[in-house]
PDB file of C-alpha atoms and ligand atoms in Angstrom:
ATOM      1  CA  MET A  12      42.397 -63.664  74.609  1.00  0.00           C
ATOM      2  CA  LEU A  13      40.456 -61.046  72.621  1.00  0.00           C
ATOM      3  CA  HIS A  14      42.648 -58.028  71.736  1.00  0.00           C
ATOM      4  CA  LEU A  15      42.046 -54.968  69.546  1.00  0.00           C
ATOM      5  CA  ILE A  16      45.109 -54.868  67.321  1.00  0.00           C
ATOM      6  CA  SER A  17      44.003 -53.892  63.833  1.00  0.00           C
ATOM      7  CA  MET A  18      40.295 -54.874  63.486  1.00  0.00           C
ATOM      8  CA  LYS A  19      41.285 -57.134  60.556  1.00  0.00           C
ATOM      9  CA  GLU A  20      40.890 -60.055  62.926  1.00  0.00           C
ATOM     10  CA  TRP A  21      37.539 -58.896  64.288  1.00  0.00           C
ATOM     11  CA  PRO A  22      34.390 -60.397  62.715  1.00  0.00           C
ATOM     12  CA  PRO A  23      31.825 -57.826  61.558  1.00  0.00           C
ATOM     13  CA  GLN A  24      29.387 -59.025  64.211  1.00  0.00           C
ATOM     14  CA  LEU A  25      31.863 -58.215  66.997  1.00  0.00           C
ATOM     15  CA  ILE A  26      32.283 -54.698  65.580  1.00  0.00           C
ATOM     16  CA  GLU A  27      28.545 -54.253  65.569  1.00  0.00           C
ATOM     17  CA  GLU A  28      28.243 -55.474  69.132  1.00  0.00           C
ATOM     18  CA  VAL A  29      30.782 -52.865  70.249  1.00  0.00           C
ATOM     19  CA  LEU A  30      28.978 -50.154  68.337  1.00  0.00           C
ATOM     20  CA  ASN A  31      25.657 -51.116  69.957  1.00  0.00           C
ATOM     21  CA  LEU A  32      27.301 -51.141  73.375  1.00  0.00           C
ATOM     22  CA  ALA A  33      28.875 -47.700  72.634  1.00  0.00           C
ATOM     23  CA  ASP A  34      25.431 -46.347  71.897  1.00  0.00           C
ATOM     24  CA  ASP A  35      24.077 -47.780  75.150  1.00  0.00           C
ATOM     25  CA  VAL A  36      26.984 -46.403  77.173  1.00  0.00           C
ATOM     26  CA  LYS A  37      26.338 -43.002  75.620  1.00  0.00           C
ATOM     27  CA  ARG A  38      22.599 -43.112  76.351  1.00  0.00           C
ATOM     28  CA  GLN A  39      22.865 -44.473  79.890  1.00  0.00           C
ATOM     29  CA  PRO A  40      26.327 -43.756  81.351  1.00  0.00           C
ATOM     30  CA  ALA A  41      25.102 -44.263  84.929  1.00  0.00           C
ATOM     31  CA  LYS A  42      24.370 -47.936  84.169  1.00  0.00           C
ATOM     32  CA  TYR A  43      28.119 -48.480  83.829  1.00  0.00           C
ATOM     33  CA  ALA A  44      29.273 -46.370  86.769  1.00  0.00           C
ATOM     34  CA  THR A  45      30.835 -49.324  88.642  1.00  0.00           C
ATOM     35  CA  ALA A  46      31.487 -51.656  85.703  1.00  0.00           C
ATOM     36  CA  LEU A  47      35.287 -51.302  86.095  1.00  0.00           C
ATOM     37  CA  ALA A  48      35.452 -51.100  89.914  1.00  0.00           C
ATOM     38  CA  GLY A  49      38.834 -52.248  91.110  1.00  0.00           C
ATOM     39  CA  GLN A  50      40.225 -52.595  87.583  1.00  0.00           C
ATOM     40  CA  THR A  51      43.250 -50.817  86.105  1.00  0.00           C
ATOM     41  CA  LEU A  52      44.074 -49.778  82.547  1.00  0.00           C
ATOM     42  CA  LEU A  53      47.751 -49.110  81.715  1.00  0.00           C
ATOM     43  CA  MET A  54      48.195 -46.560  78.907  1.00  0.00           C
ATOM     44  CA  ILE A  55      51.636 -46.636  77.264  1.00  0.00           C
ATOM     45  CA  PHE A  56      52.412 -43.658  75.022  1.00  0.00           C
ATOM     46  CA  GLU A  57      55.339 -43.336  72.623  1.00  0.00           C
ATOM     47  CA  LYS A  58      53.635 -40.562  70.598  1.00  0.00           C
ATOM     48  CA  PRO A  59      51.579 -37.458  71.579  1.00  0.00           C
ATOM     49  CA  SER A  60      47.806 -37.570  72.174  1.00  0.00           C
ATOM     50  CA  LEU A  61      44.908 -35.398  73.308  1.00  0.00           C
ATOM     51  CA  ARG A  62      41.736 -37.336  72.490  1.00  0.00           C
ATOM     52  CA  THR A  63      42.898 -40.930  72.932  1.00  0.00           C
ATOM     53  CA  ARG A  64      44.611 -40.271  76.222  1.00  0.00           C
ATOM     54  CA  VAL A  65      41.973 -38.113  77.830  1.00  0.00           C
ATOM     55  CA  SER A  66      38.981 -40.073  76.635  1.00  0.00           C
ATOM     56  CA  PHE A  67      40.337 -43.452  77.746  1.00  0.00           C
ATOM     57  CA  GLU A  68      41.419 -42.067  81.113  1.00  0.00           C
ATOM     58  CA  THR A  69      38.088 -40.305  81.683  1.00  0.00           C
ATOM     59  CA  GLY A  70      36.165 -43.342  80.469  1.00  0.00           C
ATOM     60  CA  VAL A  71      37.855 -45.575  83.031  1.00  0.00           C
ATOM     61  CA  THR A  72      37.227 -43.036  85.824  1.00  0.00           C
ATOM     62  CA  GLN A  73      33.559 -42.804  84.864  1.00  0.00           C
ATOM     63  CA  MET A  74      33.252 -46.585  85.113  1.00  0.00           C
ATOM     64  CA  GLY A  75      34.819 -46.700  88.598  1.00  0.00           C
ATOM     65  CA  GLY A  76      38.267 -47.979  87.544  1.00  0.00           C
ATOM     66  CA  HIS A  77      41.771 -46.476  87.461  1.00  0.00           C
ATOM     67  CA  ALA A  78      43.986 -45.579  84.492  1.00  0.00           C
ATOM     68  CA  ILE A  79      47.776 -45.130  84.571  1.00  0.00           C
ATOM     69  CA  TYR A  80      49.430 -42.829  81.981  1.00  0.00           C
ATOM     70  CA  TYR A  81      52.865 -44.217  81.205  1.00  0.00           C
ATOM     71  CA  ASP A  82      55.217 -42.215  79.003  1.00  0.00           C
ATOM     72  CA  MET A  83      57.283 -44.806  77.203  1.00  0.00           C
ATOM     73  CA  SER A  84      60.384 -42.615  77.221  1.00  0.00           C
ATOM     74  CA  THR A  85      60.490 -42.984  81.026  1.00  0.00           C
ATOM     75  CA  SER A  86      60.200 -46.766  80.949  1.00  0.00           C
ATOM     76  CA  PRO A  87      62.973 -49.385  80.922  1.00  0.00           C
ATOM     77  CA  LEU A  88      61.509 -50.450  77.559  1.00  0.00           C
ATOM     78  CA  GLY A  89      61.975 -46.944  76.132  1.00  0.00           C
ATOM     79  CA  ALA A  90      65.484 -46.698  77.627  1.00  0.00           C
ATOM     80  CA  GLY A  91      66.447 -49.973  75.867  1.00  0.00           C
ATOM     81  CA  LYS A  92      66.890 -51.784  79.191  1.00  0.00           C
ATOM     82  CA  GLU A  93      64.036 -54.255  78.923  1.00  0.00           C
ATOM     83  CA  ASN A  94      62.395 -56.048  76.039  1.00  0.00           C
ATOM     84  CA  ILE A  95      58.737 -55.958  75.045  1.00  0.00           C
ATOM     85  CA  ALA A  96      58.108 -59.600  76.004  1.00  0.00           C
ATOM     86  CA  ASP A  97      59.229 -59.125  79.584  1.00  0.00           C
ATOM     87  CA  THR A  98      57.375 -55.834  79.802  1.00  0.00           C
ATOM     88  CA  ALA A  99      54.190 -57.674  78.698  1.00  0.00           C
ATOM     89  CA  ARG A 100      54.718 -60.425  81.232  1.00  0.00           C
ATOM     90  CA  VAL A 101      55.256 -57.992  84.117  1.00  0.00           C
ATOM     91  CA  ILE A 102      52.341 -55.676  83.414  1.00  0.00           C
ATOM     92  CA  SER A 103      50.038 -58.687  83.063  1.00  0.00           C
ATOM     93  CA  ARG A 104      50.718 -59.360  86.766  1.00  0.00           C
ATOM     94  CA  TYR A 105      49.541 -55.878  87.774  1.00  0.00           C
ATOM     95  CA  VAL A 106      46.830 -54.473  85.545  1.00  0.00           C
ATOM     96  CA  ASN A 107      43.703 -55.801  83.869  1.00  0.00           C
ATOM     97  CA  VAL A 108      44.045 -54.286  80.399  1.00  0.00           C
ATOM     98  CA  VAL A 109      46.728 -52.350  78.519  1.00  0.00           C
ATOM     99  CA  MET A 110      46.615 -49.925  75.636  1.00  0.00           C
ATOM    100  CA  ALA A 111      49.643 -48.607  73.757  1.00  0.00           C
ATOM    101  CA  ARG A 112      50.277 -45.839  71.188  1.00  0.00           C
ATOM    102  CA  LEU A 113      53.456 -46.779  69.335  1.00  0.00           C
ATOM    103  CA  PHE A 114      55.411 -46.170  66.162  1.00  0.00           C
ATOM    104  CA  LYS A 115      55.965 -49.765  65.014  1.00  0.00           C
ATOM    105  CA  HIS A 116      52.978 -52.061  64.663  1.00  0.00           C
ATOM    106  CA  GLU A 117      55.200 -55.105  65.220  1.00  0.00           C
ATOM    107  CA  VAL A 118      55.668 -53.941  68.819  1.00  0.00           C
ATOM    108  CA  ILE A 119      51.966 -54.038  69.662  1.00  0.00           C
ATOM    109  CA  VAL A 120      51.707 -57.458  68.018  1.00  0.00           C
ATOM    110  CA  GLU A 121      54.544 -58.705  70.189  1.00  0.00           C
ATOM    111  CA  LEU A 122      53.002 -57.131  73.279  1.00  0.00           C
ATOM    112  CA  ALA A 123      49.803 -59.051  72.618  1.00  0.00           C
ATOM    113  CA  GLN A 124      51.750 -62.285  72.034  1.00  0.00           C
ATOM    114  CA  HIS A 125      53.294 -62.145  75.475  1.00  0.00           C
ATOM    115  CA  ALA A 126      50.555 -60.476  77.551  1.00  0.00           C
ATOM    116  CA  THR A 127      47.958 -62.496  79.395  1.00  0.00           C
ATOM    117  CA  ILE A 128      45.543 -59.495  79.501  1.00  0.00           C
ATOM    118  CA  PRO A 129      43.697 -57.726  76.660  1.00  0.00           C
ATOM    119  CA  VAL A 130      45.807 -55.370  74.508  1.00  0.00           C
ATOM    120  CA  ILE A 131      44.383 -52.345  72.711  1.00  0.00           C
ATOM    121  CA  ASN A 132      46.144 -50.626  69.787  1.00  0.00           C
ATOM    122  CA  ALA A 133      45.793 -46.885  70.584  1.00  0.00           C
ATOM    123  CA  LEU A 134      47.455 -46.072  67.184  1.00  0.00           C
ATOM    124  CA  THR A 135      50.512 -47.358  65.408  1.00  0.00           C
ATOM    125  CA  ASP A 136      51.984 -46.167  62.119  1.00  0.00           C
ATOM    126  CA  TYR A 137      49.914 -48.926  60.481  1.00  0.00           C
ATOM    127  CA  THR A 138      46.392 -48.678  61.991  1.00  0.00           C
ATOM    128  CA  HIS A 139      44.139 -46.759  64.397  1.00  0.00           C
ATOM    129  CA  PRO A 140      41.194 -49.049  65.195  1.00  0.00           C
ATOM    130  CA  THR A 141      39.814 -47.233  68.256  1.00  0.00           C
ATOM    131  CA  GLN A 142      39.332 -44.129  66.128  1.00  0.00           C
ATOM    132  CA  ILE A 143      37.448 -45.949  63.415  1.00  0.00           C
ATOM    133  CA  LEU A 144      35.080 -47.625  65.907  1.00  0.00           C
ATOM    134  CA  ALA A 145      34.156 -44.160  67.196  1.00  0.00           C
ATOM    135  CA  ASP A 146      33.811 -42.951  63.583  1.00  0.00           C
ATOM    136  CA  LEU A 147      31.445 -45.783  62.680  1.00  0.00           C
ATOM    137  CA  GLN A 148      29.362 -44.913  65.727  1.00  0.00           C
ATOM    138  CA  THR A 149      29.262 -41.283  64.569  1.00  0.00           C
ATOM    139  CA  ILE A 150      28.330 -42.159  60.963  1.00  0.00           C
ATOM    140  CA  ARG A 151      25.514 -44.443  62.138  1.00  0.00           C
ATOM    141  CA  GLU A 152      24.211 -41.707  64.441  1.00  0.00           C
ATOM    142  CA  LYS A 153      24.213 -39.103  61.707  1.00  0.00           C
ATOM    143  CA  LYS A 154      23.087 -41.238  58.733  1.00  0.00           C
ATOM    144  CA  GLY A 155      20.870 -43.749  60.575  1.00  0.00           C
ATOM    145  CA  ARG A 156      22.659 -46.710  58.920  1.00  0.00           C
ATOM    146  CA  LEU A 157      26.060 -47.995  57.852  1.00  0.00           C
ATOM    147  CA  LYS A 158      25.399 -50.357  54.934  1.00  0.00           C
ATOM    148  CA  GLY A 159      25.525 -48.562  51.639  1.00  0.00           C
ATOM    149  CA  VAL A 160      26.836 -45.271  53.086  1.00  0.00           C
ATOM    150  CA  LYS A 161      29.468 -43.812  50.729  1.00  0.00           C
ATOM    151  CA  LEU A 162      32.568 -42.550  52.524  1.00  0.00           C
ATOM    152  CA  ALA A 163      35.247 -40.585  50.643  1.00  0.00           C
ATOM    153  CA  TYR A 164      38.651 -40.065  52.158  1.00  0.00           C
ATOM    154  CA  PHE A 165      41.067 -37.326  50.901  1.00  0.00           C
ATOM    155  CA  GLY A 166      44.796 -36.808  51.294  1.00  0.00           C
ATOM    156  CA  ASP A 167      47.350 -39.076  52.917  1.00  0.00           C
ATOM    157  CA  GLY A 168      46.339 -42.564  51.787  1.00  0.00           C
ATOM    158  CA  ARG A 169      49.218 -44.306  53.467  1.00  0.00           C
ATOM    159  CA  ASN A 170      48.424 -43.766  57.051  1.00  0.00           C
ATOM    160  CA  ASN A 171      46.893 -45.529  60.040  1.00  0.00           C
ATOM    161  CA  VAL A 172      43.505 -43.788  59.741  1.00  0.00           C
ATOM    162  CA  THR A 173      43.109 -44.540  56.031  1.00  0.00           C
ATOM    163  CA  HIS A 174      44.105 -48.166  56.632  1.00  0.00           C
ATOM    164  CA  SER A 175      41.607 -48.593  59.470  1.00  0.00           C
ATOM    165  CA  LEU A 176      38.852 -46.868  57.477  1.00  0.00           C
ATOM    166  CA  LEU A 177      39.488 -49.316  54.626  1.00  0.00           C
ATOM    167  CA  ILE A 178      39.173 -52.248  57.027  1.00  0.00           C
ATOM    168  CA  GLY A 179      36.186 -50.957  59.050  1.00  0.00           C
ATOM    169  CA  CYS A 180      34.151 -49.726  56.093  1.00  0.00           C
ATOM    170  CA  SER A 181      34.684 -52.854  53.967  1.00  0.00           C
ATOM    171  CA  LYS A 182      33.736 -55.102  56.876  1.00  0.00           C
ATOM    172  CA  LEU A 183      30.480 -53.286  57.633  1.00  0.00           C
ATOM    173  CA  GLY A 184      29.331 -52.587  54.079  1.00  0.00           C
ATOM    174  CA  LEU A 185      30.169 -48.922  53.626  1.00  0.00           C
ATOM    175  CA  ASP A 186      31.533 -47.998  50.175  1.00  0.00           C
ATOM    176  CA  ILE A 187      34.965 -46.429  50.565  1.00  0.00           C
ATOM    177  CA  ARG A 188      36.806 -44.240  48.088  1.00  0.00           C
ATOM    178  CA  VAL A 189      40.294 -43.092  48.855  1.00  0.00           C
ATOM    179  CA  ALA A 190      41.527 -40.046  46.865  1.00  0.00           C
ATOM    180  CA  CYS A 191      45.276 -39.634  47.244  1.00  0.00           C
ATOM    181  CA  PRO A 192      48.377 -38.782  45.203  1.00  0.00           C
ATOM    182  CA  ASP A 193      50.108 -41.478  43.157  1.00  0.00           C
ATOM    183  CA  GLY A 194      53.208 -43.120  44.627  1.00  0.00           C
ATOM    184  CA  SER A 195      54.052 -45.549  47.382  1.00  0.00           C
ATOM    185  CA  ASP A 196      54.537 -42.741  49.986  1.00  0.00           C
ATOM    186  CA  TYR A 197      50.951 -41.624  49.623  1.00  0.00           C
ATOM    187  CA  MET A 198      48.823 -44.609  48.616  1.00  0.00           C
ATOM    188  CA  PRO A 199      47.374 -47.221  51.023  1.00  0.00           C
ATOM    189  CA  LEU A 200      49.455 -50.388  51.447  1.00  0.00           C
ATOM    190  CA  GLY A 201      48.521 -52.949  48.766  1.00  0.00           C
ATOM    191  CA  GLU A 202      48.066 -55.602  51.416  1.00  0.00           C
ATOM    192  CA  ILE A 203      45.402 -53.491  53.198  1.00  0.00           C
ATOM    193  CA  VAL A 204      43.604 -52.738  49.936  1.00  0.00           C
ATOM    194  CA  ARG A 205      43.507 -56.443  49.051  1.00  0.00           C
ATOM    195  CA  SER A 206      42.149 -57.281  52.565  1.00  0.00           C
ATOM    196  CA  ALA A 207      39.524 -54.557  52.181  1.00  0.00           C
ATOM    197  CA  GLN A 208      38.526 -55.926  48.759  1.00  0.00           C
ATOM    198  CA  ASN A 209      38.061 -59.401  50.280  1.00  0.00           C
ATOM    199  CA  PHE A 210      35.985 -58.061  53.177  1.00  0.00           C
ATOM    200  CA  ALA A 211      33.957 -56.007  50.708  1.00  0.00           C
ATOM    201  CA  LYS A 212      33.049 -59.149  48.728  1.00  0.00           C
ATOM    202  CA  LYS A 213      31.310 -60.467  51.853  1.00  0.00           C
ATOM    203  CA  SER A 214      29.645 -57.228  52.931  1.00  0.00           C
ATOM    204  CA  GLY A 215      28.690 -55.966  49.461  1.00  0.00           C
ATOM    205  CA  ALA A 216      30.777 -52.816  49.804  1.00  0.00           C
ATOM    206  CA  GLN A 217      32.801 -51.141  47.032  1.00  0.00           C
ATOM    207  CA  VAL A 218      36.436 -50.128  47.399  1.00  0.00           C
ATOM    208  CA  LEU A 219      37.941 -47.504  45.069  1.00  0.00           C
ATOM    209  CA  ILE A 220      41.460 -45.962  45.159  1.00  0.00           C
ATOM    210  CA  THR A 221      41.693 -42.939  42.881  1.00  0.00           C
ATOM    211  CA  HIS A 222      43.926 -39.913  42.274  1.00  0.00           C
ATOM    212  CA  ASP A 223      40.906 -37.796  41.364  1.00  0.00           C
ATOM    213  CA  ALA A 224      39.383 -35.969  44.364  1.00  0.00           C
ATOM    214  CA  ALA A 225      36.266 -34.979  42.413  1.00  0.00           C
ATOM    215  CA  GLU A 226      35.574 -38.629  41.453  1.00  0.00           C
ATOM    216  CA  ALA A 227      35.700 -39.619  45.155  1.00  0.00           C
ATOM    217  CA  ALA A 228      33.530 -36.724  46.286  1.00  0.00           C
ATOM    218  CA  ARG A 229      30.687 -37.086  43.815  1.00  0.00           C
ATOM    219  CA  GLY A 230      27.545 -38.218  45.662  1.00  0.00           C
ATOM    220  CA  ALA A 231      29.477 -39.107  48.857  1.00  0.00           C
ATOM    221  CA  ASP A 232      27.645 -39.157  52.241  1.00  0.00           C
ATOM    222  CA  VAL A 233      30.788 -38.686  54.309  1.00  0.00           C
ATOM    223  CA  LEU A 234      33.902 -36.661  53.399  1.00  0.00           C
ATOM    224  CA  TYR A 235      36.788 -37.541  55.668  1.00  0.00           C
ATOM    225  CA  THR A 236      40.330 -36.229  55.910  1.00  0.00           C
ATOM    226  CA  ASP A 237      43.280 -36.559  58.225  1.00  0.00           C
ATOM    227  CA  SER A 238      46.536 -34.739  58.940  1.00  0.00           C
ATOM    228  CA  TRP A 239      49.062 -34.405  56.145  1.00  0.00           C
ATOM    229  CA  MET A 240      51.794 -34.595  58.809  1.00  0.00           C
ATOM    230  CA  SER A 241      50.990 -37.665  60.957  1.00  0.00           C
ATOM    231  CA  TYR A 242      52.956 -38.031  64.193  1.00  0.00           C
ATOM    232  CA  HIS A 243      55.398 -40.427  62.505  1.00  0.00           C
ATOM    233  CA  VAL A 244      56.191 -38.056  59.551  1.00  0.00           C
ATOM    234  CA  ALA A 245      59.475 -36.082  59.760  1.00  0.00           C
ATOM    235  CA  HIS A 246      59.088 -32.286  59.844  1.00  0.00           C
ATOM    236  CA  GLU A 247      61.445 -31.909  56.851  1.00  0.00           C
ATOM    237  CA  LYS A 248      58.725 -33.412  54.687  1.00  0.00           C
ATOM    238  CA  LEU A 249      56.346 -30.520  55.272  1.00  0.00           C
ATOM    239  CA  GLU A 250      56.952 -28.524  52.088  1.00  0.00           C
ATOM    240  CA  GLU A 251      56.792 -31.578  49.796  1.00  0.00           C
ATOM    241  CA  ARG A 252      53.665 -32.878  51.428  1.00  0.00           C
ATOM    242  CA  VAL A 253      51.822 -29.560  51.288  1.00  0.00           C
ATOM    243  CA  ARG A 254      52.598 -29.501  47.548  1.00  0.00           C
ATOM    244  CA  VAL A 255      51.410 -33.061  46.816  1.00  0.00           C
ATOM    245  CA  PHE A 256      48.379 -33.039  49.088  1.00  0.00           C
ATOM    246  CA  THR A 257      46.937 -29.608  48.233  1.00  0.00           C
ATOM    247  CA  PRO A 258      44.842 -30.971  45.322  1.00  0.00           C
ATOM    248  CA  TYR A 259      43.124 -33.195  47.916  1.00  0.00           C
ATOM    249  CA  GLN A 260      42.276 -30.405  50.391  1.00  0.00           C
ATOM    250  CA  VAL A 261      38.598 -30.608  51.453  1.00  0.00           C
ATOM    251  CA  THR A 262      37.102 -27.288  50.301  1.00  0.00           C
ATOM    252  CA  ALA A 263      33.571 -25.931  49.965  1.00  0.00           C
ATOM    253  CA  ALA A 264      33.836 -26.683  46.216  1.00  0.00           C
ATOM    254  CA  LEU A 265      34.615 -30.363  46.918  1.00  0.00           C
ATOM    255  CA  MET A 266      31.822 -30.569  49.476  1.00  0.00           C
ATOM    256  CA  ALA A 267      29.427 -29.220  46.867  1.00  0.00           C
ATOM    257  CA  LEU A 268      30.024 -32.347  44.724  1.00  0.00           C
ATOM    258  CA  ALA A 269      28.867 -34.663  47.568  1.00  0.00           C
ATOM    259  CA  ALA A 270      25.335 -35.457  48.662  1.00  0.00           C
ATOM    260  CA  PRO A 271      23.518 -32.320  49.883  1.00  0.00           C
ATOM    261  CA  ASP A 272      23.301 -33.771  53.405  1.00  0.00           C
ATOM    262  CA  ALA A 273      26.925 -35.000  53.462  1.00  0.00           C
ATOM    263  CA  ILE A 274      28.921 -34.708  56.658  1.00  0.00           C
ATOM    264  CA  PHE A 275      32.551 -33.723  57.103  1.00  0.00           C
ATOM    265  CA  MET A 276      34.765 -35.726  59.415  1.00  0.00           C
ATOM    266  CA  ASN A 277      38.380 -35.475  60.618  1.00  0.00           C
ATOM    267  CA  CYS A 278      39.790 -37.613  63.419  1.00  0.00           C
ATOM    268  CA  LEU A 279      41.684 -34.512  64.652  1.00  0.00           C
ATOM    269  CA  PRO A 280      44.116 -32.944  65.343  1.00  0.00           C
ATOM    270  CA  ALA A 281      43.440 -30.735  62.323  1.00  0.00           C
ATOM    271  CA  LEU A 282      45.031 -27.685  60.792  1.00  0.00           C
ATOM    272  CA  ARG A 283      42.706 -25.231  59.055  1.00  0.00           C
ATOM    273  CA  GLY A 284      44.107 -24.290  55.685  1.00  0.00           C
ATOM    274  CA  PHE A 285      45.887 -27.616  55.320  1.00  0.00           C
ATOM    275  CA  GLU A 286      43.841 -30.816  54.881  1.00  0.00           C
ATOM    276  CA  GLN A 287      40.609 -28.809  54.960  1.00  0.00           C
ATOM    277  CA  THR A 288      39.675 -25.138  54.786  1.00  0.00           C
ATOM    278  CA  ALA A 289      38.481 -23.326  57.922  1.00  0.00           C
ATOM    279  CA  GLU A 290      35.139 -22.837  56.151  1.00  0.00           C
ATOM    280  CA  VAL A 291      34.599 -26.599  55.950  1.00  0.00           C
ATOM    281  CA  MET A 292      35.903 -27.426  59.404  1.00  0.00           C
ATOM    282  CA  ASP A 293      33.795 -24.767  61.086  1.00  0.00           C
ATOM    283  CA  GLY A 294      30.850 -25.112  58.688  1.00  0.00           C
ATOM    284  CA  PRO A 295      27.394 -26.602  59.250  1.00  0.00           C
ATOM    285  CA  GLN A 296      28.252 -29.985  57.722  1.00  0.00           C
ATOM    286  CA  SER A 297      31.232 -30.542  60.046  1.00  0.00           C
ATOM    287  CA  VAL A 298      30.681 -33.152  62.815  1.00  0.00           C
ATOM    288  CA  VAL A 299      34.311 -33.246  64.010  1.00  0.00           C
ATOM    289  CA  PHE A 300      33.552 -32.494  67.634  1.00  0.00           C
ATOM    290  CA  ASP A 301      30.688 -35.021  67.851  1.00  0.00           C
ATOM    291  CA  GLU A 302      33.190 -37.475  66.338  1.00  0.00           C
ATOM    292  CA  ALA A 303      35.736 -36.570  69.019  1.00  0.00           C
ATOM    293  CA  GLU A 304      33.143 -37.006  71.747  1.00  0.00           C
ATOM    294  CA  ASN A 305      32.308 -40.480  70.550  1.00  0.00           C
ATOM    295  CA  ARG A 306      35.876 -41.584  71.281  1.00  0.00           C
ATOM    296  CA  LEU A 307      34.813 -41.510  74.962  1.00  0.00           C
ATOM    297  CA  HIS A 308      31.761 -43.705  74.435  1.00  0.00           C
ATOM    298  CA  ALA A 309      33.389 -46.065  71.999  1.00  0.00           C
ATOM    299  CA  HIS A 310      36.441 -46.552  74.218  1.00  0.00           C
ATOM    300  CA  LYS A 311      34.248 -47.436  77.177  1.00  0.00           C
ATOM    301  CA  ALA A 312      32.552 -50.074  75.028  1.00  0.00           C
ATOM    302  CA  ILE A 313      35.858 -51.486  73.837  1.00  0.00           C
ATOM    303  CA  LEU A 314      37.079 -51.852  77.443  1.00  0.00           C
ATOM    304  CA  LEU A 315      33.817 -53.472  78.557  1.00  0.00           C
ATOM    305  CA  LYS A 316      33.853 -55.939  75.648  1.00  0.00           C
ATOM    306  CA  LEU A 317      37.514 -56.958  76.034  1.00  0.00           C
ATOM    307  CA  LEU A 318      37.261 -57.323  79.827  1.00  0.00           C
ATOM    308  CA  GLU A 319      34.074 -59.370  79.516  1.00  0.00           C
ATOM    309  CA  ALA A 320      35.748 -61.666  76.955  1.00  0.00           C
ATOM    310  CA  ALA A 321      38.838 -62.023  79.209  1.00  0.00           C
ATOM    311  CA  LYS A 322      36.630 -63.397  82.019  1.00  0.00           C
ATOM    312  CA  LYS A 323      35.367 -66.294  79.917  1.00  0.00           C
TER     313      LYS A 323
HETATM  314  N1  LIG B   3      42.298 -38.715  66.915  1.00  0.00           N
HETATM  315  C1  LIG B   3      43.240 -38.977  67.831  1.00  0.00           C
HETATM  316  O1  LIG B   3      43.645 -40.131  68.031  1.00  0.00           O
HETATM  317  O2  LIG B   3      43.683 -37.865  68.502  1.00  0.00           O
HETATM  318  P1  LIG B   3      44.874 -37.811  69.532  1.00  0.00           P
HETATM  319  O3  LIG B   3      46.163 -37.995  68.702  1.00  0.00           O
HETATM  320  O4  LIG B   3      44.797 -36.471  70.156  1.00  0.00           O
HETATM  321  O5  LIG B   3      44.750 -38.939  70.514  1.00  0.00           O
HETATM  322  N1  LIG B   4      47.243 -40.136  61.055  1.00  0.00           N
HETATM  323  C1  LIG B   4      47.351 -39.350  62.261  1.00  0.00           C
HETATM  324  C2  LIG B   4      46.237 -39.630  63.200  1.00  0.00           C
HETATM  325  C3  LIG B   4      46.229 -38.835  64.443  1.00  0.00           C
HETATM  326  C4  LIG B   4      45.165 -39.204  65.381  1.00  0.00           C
HETATM  327  C5  LIG B   4      48.647 -39.593  62.922  1.00  0.00           C
HETATM  328  O1  LIG B   4      49.135 -40.753  62.905  1.00  0.00           O
HETATM  329  O2  LIG B   4      49.273 -38.670  63.444  1.00  0.00           O
END
C-alpha cells in the first residue's frame, strides 16, 4: 500500500509524478470532476488547521467524492477508549483513504501499519509532506525548474516544515540552506540532516546548516520561513523564542542579499512582525497566497495517486 508518511520513503520519480499531476489538475480541473465519485476521505484532526482542512475537503468535493472532518477529541481514540490499531482497522472498512494531523509521528506510522487503505500525514510534529509537495509545485511554477534552485530557510530549524523541506529539496536537487539558532531545540534533527545529505549525493544538491542568516540568504532564489510558535510549542515559550529567533526574521535587508528575482514563501499561518516583516509578507516578492492555493491542486494529485496505487 502506498502511503504518504514522511516523503523519505518516496522515490524522486514518484514526487515528480505527483507534481506533474498537480500541474495538470490545476490546468484542467474539469477533467477530474468525477475522479473520486463514490469515494470518501476521512480527515482526523488533533491540531488546528485552515489550509490543510479546507483544501483537502474542497479538493474531494471538486472531484465528486465526500470528505469527513473528524475532530480527534470527539473520538474514542482521543478519549483513550480505543487504540490506534483498532481505529485503523475499523475506518478501513468504511472509507477509501484517511489523512491525519497529529502530534506524535509514531501514531501516523502505527495508523499506516494497521490500515488497509492509503494513509496521508497531514502534519505531525516531525514532518509536513503535503505542504512541501505544494511548495515544490509553487517553486517550479515561479522559477521554471527545481534542480539547482537555491532555497534558504530561516528560523525554527527543528520543525515539521524544515524537516520536510530538507527531505523534498535534497531528493529533487534543490540546494537547501537552513539558518537557525544553535542548540537542539532549534536545529533540525541530526537524523533528518543525514538523510538529506544522502539524498543530496544522488540528486547533486547541497545541504547547509548555518547559524548565519546572511550566509544562507546570499544569492538564494527562495527565502522561506515558518512560524516561531508551531502548534506543538507551549505558549510559555513565546518570550524565549522571540528572543532567539529574531536574528532570523526575514526582513527587506535579508531579501536584498538574495537573487534580485528571489521569491518569499511561508507555509502560513504567519504573523507579521515575527518570522517576517509585514513589508516582506505583503511585498512584491511574496508568493505566499499562490503557495496556499497550490495546496488545493497538490492535495488533489496526492489523493489521485494514492487511490490509483491502491487499486493495483
Ligand atoms: N500550512 C498549513 O498546513 O496550514 P494549516 O495549519 O492552516 O492547515
Ligand atoms: N510548523 C508549523 C506549520 C504549520 C502549518 C506548525 O507545526 O504549526
